[in-house]
PDB file of C-alpha atoms in Angstrom:
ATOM      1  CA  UNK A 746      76.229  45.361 132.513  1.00 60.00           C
ATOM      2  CA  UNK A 747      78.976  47.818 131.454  1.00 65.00           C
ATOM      3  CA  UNK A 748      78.468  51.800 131.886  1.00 67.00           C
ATOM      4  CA  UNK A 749      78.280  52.027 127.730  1.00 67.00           C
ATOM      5  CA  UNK A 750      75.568  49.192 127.666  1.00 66.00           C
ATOM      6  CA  UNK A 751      73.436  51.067 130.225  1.00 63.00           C
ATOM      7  CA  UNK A 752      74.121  54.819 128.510  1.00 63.00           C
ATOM      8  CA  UNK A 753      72.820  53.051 125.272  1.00 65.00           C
ATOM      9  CA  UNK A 754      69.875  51.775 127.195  1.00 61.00           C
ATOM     10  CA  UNK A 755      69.459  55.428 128.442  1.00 61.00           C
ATOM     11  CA  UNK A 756      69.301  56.699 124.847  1.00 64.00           C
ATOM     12  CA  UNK A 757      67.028  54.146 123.764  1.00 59.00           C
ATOM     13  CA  UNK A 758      63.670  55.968 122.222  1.00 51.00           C
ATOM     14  CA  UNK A 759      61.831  52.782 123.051  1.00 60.00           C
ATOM     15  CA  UNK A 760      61.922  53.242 126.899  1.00 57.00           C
ATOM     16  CA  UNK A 761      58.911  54.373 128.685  1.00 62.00           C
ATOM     17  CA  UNK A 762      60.871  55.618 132.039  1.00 67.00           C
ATOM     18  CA  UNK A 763      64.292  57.961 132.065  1.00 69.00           C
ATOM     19  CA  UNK A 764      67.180  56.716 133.280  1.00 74.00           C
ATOM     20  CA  UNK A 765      69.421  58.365 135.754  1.00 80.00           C
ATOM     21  CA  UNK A 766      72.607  59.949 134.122  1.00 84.00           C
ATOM     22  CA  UNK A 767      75.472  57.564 135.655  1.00 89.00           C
ATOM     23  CA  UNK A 768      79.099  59.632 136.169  1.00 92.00           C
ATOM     24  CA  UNK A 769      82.112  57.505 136.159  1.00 93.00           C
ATOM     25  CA  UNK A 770      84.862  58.244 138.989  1.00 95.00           C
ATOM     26  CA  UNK A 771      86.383  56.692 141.757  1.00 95.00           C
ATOM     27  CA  UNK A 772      84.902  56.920 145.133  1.00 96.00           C
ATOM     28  CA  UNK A 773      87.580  55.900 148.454  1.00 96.00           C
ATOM     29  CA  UNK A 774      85.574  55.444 151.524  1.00 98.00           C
ATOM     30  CA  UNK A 775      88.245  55.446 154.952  1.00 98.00           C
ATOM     31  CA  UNK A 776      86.308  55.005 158.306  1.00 98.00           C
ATOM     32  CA  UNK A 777      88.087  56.453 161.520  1.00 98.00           C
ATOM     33  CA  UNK A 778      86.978  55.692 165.134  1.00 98.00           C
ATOM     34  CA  UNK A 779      87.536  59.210 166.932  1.00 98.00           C
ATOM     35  CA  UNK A 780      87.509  61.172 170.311  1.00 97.00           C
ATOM     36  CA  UNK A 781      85.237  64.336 169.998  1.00 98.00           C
ATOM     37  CA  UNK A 782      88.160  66.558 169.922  1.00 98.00           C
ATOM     38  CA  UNK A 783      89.937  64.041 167.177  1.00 98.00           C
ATOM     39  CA  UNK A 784      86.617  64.681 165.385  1.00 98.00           C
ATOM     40  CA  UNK A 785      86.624  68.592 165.563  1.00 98.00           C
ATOM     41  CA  UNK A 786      90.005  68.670 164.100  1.00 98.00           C
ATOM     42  CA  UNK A 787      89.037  66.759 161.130  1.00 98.00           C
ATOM     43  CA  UNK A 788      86.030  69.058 160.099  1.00 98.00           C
ATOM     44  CA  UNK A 789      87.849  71.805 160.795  1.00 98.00           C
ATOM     45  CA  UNK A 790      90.875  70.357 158.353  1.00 98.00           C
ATOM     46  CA  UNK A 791      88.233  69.747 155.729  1.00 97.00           C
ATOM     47  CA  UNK A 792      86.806  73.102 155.814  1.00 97.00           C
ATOM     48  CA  UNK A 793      83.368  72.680 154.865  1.00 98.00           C
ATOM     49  CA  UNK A 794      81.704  74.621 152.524  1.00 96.00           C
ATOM     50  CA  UNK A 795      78.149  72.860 153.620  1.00 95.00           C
ATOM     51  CA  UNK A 796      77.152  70.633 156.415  1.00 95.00           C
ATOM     52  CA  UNK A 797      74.641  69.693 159.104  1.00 93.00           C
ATOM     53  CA  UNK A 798      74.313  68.522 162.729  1.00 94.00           C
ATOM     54  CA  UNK A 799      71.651  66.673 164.487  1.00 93.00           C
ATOM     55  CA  UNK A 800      71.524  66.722 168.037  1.00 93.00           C
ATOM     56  CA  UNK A 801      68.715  65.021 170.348  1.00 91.00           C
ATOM     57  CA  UNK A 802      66.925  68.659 170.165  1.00 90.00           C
ATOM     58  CA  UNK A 803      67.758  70.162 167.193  1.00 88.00           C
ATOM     59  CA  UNK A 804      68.909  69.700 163.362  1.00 87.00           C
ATOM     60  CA  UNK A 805      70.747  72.526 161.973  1.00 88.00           C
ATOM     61  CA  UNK A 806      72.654  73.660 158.857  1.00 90.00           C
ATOM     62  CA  UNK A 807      76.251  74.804 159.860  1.00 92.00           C
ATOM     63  CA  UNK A 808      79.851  74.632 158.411  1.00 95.00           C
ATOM     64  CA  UNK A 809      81.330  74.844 161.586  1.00 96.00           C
ATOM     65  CA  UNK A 810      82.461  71.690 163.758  1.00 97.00           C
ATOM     66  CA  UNK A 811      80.306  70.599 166.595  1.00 96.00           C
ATOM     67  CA  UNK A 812      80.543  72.475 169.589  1.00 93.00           C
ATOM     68  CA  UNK A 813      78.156  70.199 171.429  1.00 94.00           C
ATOM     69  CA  UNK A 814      79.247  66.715 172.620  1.00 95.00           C
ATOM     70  CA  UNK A 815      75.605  65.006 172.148  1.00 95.00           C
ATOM     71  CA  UNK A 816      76.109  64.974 168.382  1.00 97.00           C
ATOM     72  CA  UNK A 817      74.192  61.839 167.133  1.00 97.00           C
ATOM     73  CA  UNK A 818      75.273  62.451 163.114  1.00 97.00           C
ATOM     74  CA  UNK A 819      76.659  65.429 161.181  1.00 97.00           C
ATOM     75  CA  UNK A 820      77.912  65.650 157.570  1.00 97.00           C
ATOM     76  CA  UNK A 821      80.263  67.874 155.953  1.00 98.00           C
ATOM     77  CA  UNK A 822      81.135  68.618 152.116  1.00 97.00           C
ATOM     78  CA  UNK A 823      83.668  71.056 150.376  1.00 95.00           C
ATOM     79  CA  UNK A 824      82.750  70.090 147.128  1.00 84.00           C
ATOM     80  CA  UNK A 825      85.042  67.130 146.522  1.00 80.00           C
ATOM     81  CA  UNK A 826      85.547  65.823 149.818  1.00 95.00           C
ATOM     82  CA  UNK A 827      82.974  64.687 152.373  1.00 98.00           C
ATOM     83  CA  UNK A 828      82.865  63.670 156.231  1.00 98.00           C
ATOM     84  CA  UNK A 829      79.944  61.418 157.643  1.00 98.00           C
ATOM     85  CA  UNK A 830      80.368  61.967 161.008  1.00 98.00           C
ATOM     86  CA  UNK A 831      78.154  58.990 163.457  1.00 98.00           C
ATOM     87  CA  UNK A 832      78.333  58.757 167.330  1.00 97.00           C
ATOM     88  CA  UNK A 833      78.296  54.951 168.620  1.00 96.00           C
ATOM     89  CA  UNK A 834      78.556  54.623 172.282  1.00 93.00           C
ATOM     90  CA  UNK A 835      80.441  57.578 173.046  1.00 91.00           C
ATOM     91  CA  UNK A 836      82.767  57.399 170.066  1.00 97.00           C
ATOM     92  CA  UNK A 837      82.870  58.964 166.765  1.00 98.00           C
ATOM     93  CA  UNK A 838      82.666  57.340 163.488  1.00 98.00           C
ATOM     94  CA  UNK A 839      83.913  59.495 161.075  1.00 99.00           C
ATOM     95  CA  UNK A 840      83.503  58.044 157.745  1.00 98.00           C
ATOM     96  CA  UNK A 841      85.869  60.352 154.939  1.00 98.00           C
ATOM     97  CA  UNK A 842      84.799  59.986 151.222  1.00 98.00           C
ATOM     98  CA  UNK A 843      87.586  61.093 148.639  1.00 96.00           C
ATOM     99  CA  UNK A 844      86.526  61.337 145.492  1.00 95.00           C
ATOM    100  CA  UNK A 845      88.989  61.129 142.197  1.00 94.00           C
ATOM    101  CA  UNK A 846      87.267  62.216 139.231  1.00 91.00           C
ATOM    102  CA  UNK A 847      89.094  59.963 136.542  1.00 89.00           C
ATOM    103  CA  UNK A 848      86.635  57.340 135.245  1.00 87.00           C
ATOM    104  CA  UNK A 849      86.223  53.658 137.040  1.00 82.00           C
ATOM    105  CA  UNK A 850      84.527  51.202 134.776  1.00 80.00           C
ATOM    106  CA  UNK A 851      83.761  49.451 138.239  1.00 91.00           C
ATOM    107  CA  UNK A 852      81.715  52.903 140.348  1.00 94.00           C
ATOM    108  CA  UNK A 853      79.769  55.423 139.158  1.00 94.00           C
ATOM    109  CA  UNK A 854      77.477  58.154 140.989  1.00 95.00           C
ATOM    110  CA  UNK A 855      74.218  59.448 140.382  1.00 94.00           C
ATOM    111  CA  UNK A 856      72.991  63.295 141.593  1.00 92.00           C
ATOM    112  CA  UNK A 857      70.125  62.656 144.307  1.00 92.00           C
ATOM    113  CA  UNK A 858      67.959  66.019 145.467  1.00 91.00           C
ATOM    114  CA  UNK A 859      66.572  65.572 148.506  1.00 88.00           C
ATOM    115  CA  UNK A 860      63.363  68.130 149.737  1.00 84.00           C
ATOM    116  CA  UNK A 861      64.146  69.533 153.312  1.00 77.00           C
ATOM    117  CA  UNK A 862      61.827  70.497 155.858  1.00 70.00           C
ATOM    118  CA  UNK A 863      60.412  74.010 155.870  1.00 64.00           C
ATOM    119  CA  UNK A 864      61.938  74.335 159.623  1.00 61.00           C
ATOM    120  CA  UNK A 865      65.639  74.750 157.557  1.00 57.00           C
ATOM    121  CA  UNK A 866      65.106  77.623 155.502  1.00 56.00           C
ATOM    122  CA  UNK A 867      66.284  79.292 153.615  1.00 60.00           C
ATOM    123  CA  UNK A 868      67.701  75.978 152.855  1.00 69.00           C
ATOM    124  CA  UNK A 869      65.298  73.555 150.437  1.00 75.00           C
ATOM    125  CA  UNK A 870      67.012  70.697 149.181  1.00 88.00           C
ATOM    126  CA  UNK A 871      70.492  68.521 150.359  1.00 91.00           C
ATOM    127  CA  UNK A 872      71.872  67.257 147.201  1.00 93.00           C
ATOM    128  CA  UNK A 873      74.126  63.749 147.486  1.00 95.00           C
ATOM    129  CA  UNK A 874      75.798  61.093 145.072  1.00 96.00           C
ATOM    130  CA  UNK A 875      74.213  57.702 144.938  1.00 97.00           C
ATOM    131  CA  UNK A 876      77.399  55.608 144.952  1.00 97.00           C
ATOM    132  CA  UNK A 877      77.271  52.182 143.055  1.00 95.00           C
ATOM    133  CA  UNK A 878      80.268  49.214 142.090  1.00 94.00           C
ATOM    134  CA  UNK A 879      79.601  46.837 140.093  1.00 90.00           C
ATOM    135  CA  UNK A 880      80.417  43.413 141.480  1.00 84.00           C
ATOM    136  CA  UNK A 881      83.984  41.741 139.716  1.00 77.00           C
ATOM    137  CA  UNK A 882      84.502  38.912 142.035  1.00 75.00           C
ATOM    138  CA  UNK A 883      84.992  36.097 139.749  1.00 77.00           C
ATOM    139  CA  UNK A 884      83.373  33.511 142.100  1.00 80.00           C
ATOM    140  CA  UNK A 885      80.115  35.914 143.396  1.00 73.00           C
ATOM    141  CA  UNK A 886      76.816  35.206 141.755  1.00 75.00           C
ATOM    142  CA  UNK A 887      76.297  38.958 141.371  1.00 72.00           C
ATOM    143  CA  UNK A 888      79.170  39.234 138.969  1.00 78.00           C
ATOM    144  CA  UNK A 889      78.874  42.174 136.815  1.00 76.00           C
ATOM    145  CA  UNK A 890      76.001  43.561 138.827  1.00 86.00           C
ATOM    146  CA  UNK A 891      76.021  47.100 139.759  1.00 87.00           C
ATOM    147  CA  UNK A 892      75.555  47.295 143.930  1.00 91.00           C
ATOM    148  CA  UNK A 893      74.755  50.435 146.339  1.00 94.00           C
ATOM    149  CA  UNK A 894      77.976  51.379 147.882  1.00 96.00           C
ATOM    150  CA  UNK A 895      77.258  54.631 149.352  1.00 97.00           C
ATOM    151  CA  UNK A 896      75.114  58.343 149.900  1.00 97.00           C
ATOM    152  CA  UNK A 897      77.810  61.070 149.672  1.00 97.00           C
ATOM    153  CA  UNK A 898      76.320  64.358 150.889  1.00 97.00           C
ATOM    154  CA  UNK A 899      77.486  67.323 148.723  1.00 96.00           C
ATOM    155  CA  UNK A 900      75.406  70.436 149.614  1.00 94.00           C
ATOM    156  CA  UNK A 901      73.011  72.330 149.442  1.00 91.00           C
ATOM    157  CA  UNK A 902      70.352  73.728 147.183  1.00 84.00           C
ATOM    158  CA  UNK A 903      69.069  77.609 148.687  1.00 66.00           C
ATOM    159  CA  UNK A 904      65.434  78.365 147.789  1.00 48.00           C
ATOM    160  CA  UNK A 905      64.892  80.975 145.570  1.00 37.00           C
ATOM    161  CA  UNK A 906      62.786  84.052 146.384  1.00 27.00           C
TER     162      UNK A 906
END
């Protein structure tokens, strides 16, 4: 199904359920296998505006880069560009999503708001893009089917008081 097809669905009085809003860009996913220092240096170069760490004690909200070798996952957003940072066996995964904002008839993104724990405040919601491509191998049964491809995180929403 095409992105027009499924806005006209969207539109469609006749539906009993909303559809998400799809945005068309283009989403490049390039996976790095790091030392912890190797993995500083590329948060730091990114220069969050948001981001998170979990450790085996804690979860916290920071922009900084880990300071703490027993990272198990962090991720890191400046608005455009994100870092998905995963430690396997000592090393460090670090997963960088560019995005380009010129439509792709083949990915779009929908907004996903996610509802925090009250131990983060005053932090209440991560918000991500919901990644899909659509499938344009010639020879796949899932031709023309739109697949998940990815969860980019993006920030965060601050409670209001």
């Amino acid at each position: 199904m095409s992105l027009e097809s499924y806005q006209e669905l969207q539109q469609a009085s006749e539906l009993m359920v909303g559809l998400p809003t799809l945005i068309s860009a283009s989403l490049t996913l390039t996976a790095t296998s790091s030392t912890f220092a190797e993995m500083v240096v590329q948060v730091n170069d990114l220069n969050p505006s948001a981001g998170w760490q979990m450790y085996r004690d804690e979860t916290t909200a920071s922009t900084s880069a880990p300071n703490r070798e027993d990272l198990i996952e962090a991720q890191y957003s400046n608005g455009t560009h994100s870092l998905h940072v995963k430690q396997q066996n000592g090393v460090f995964i670090v997963t960088t999503f560019t995005v380009d904002n010129t439509p792709n008839s083949d990915q779009v993104f929908k907004a996903q708001v996610m509802q925090l724990s009250n131990k983060v405040k005053p932090i209440s919601e991560a918000v991500y893009h919901l990644w899909y491509q659509r499938q344009s191998d010639e020879n796949s049964p899932q031709r023309g089917l739109w697949q998940p491809l990815a969860q980019q995180f993006i920030g965060f929403n601050k409670e209001v008081c």
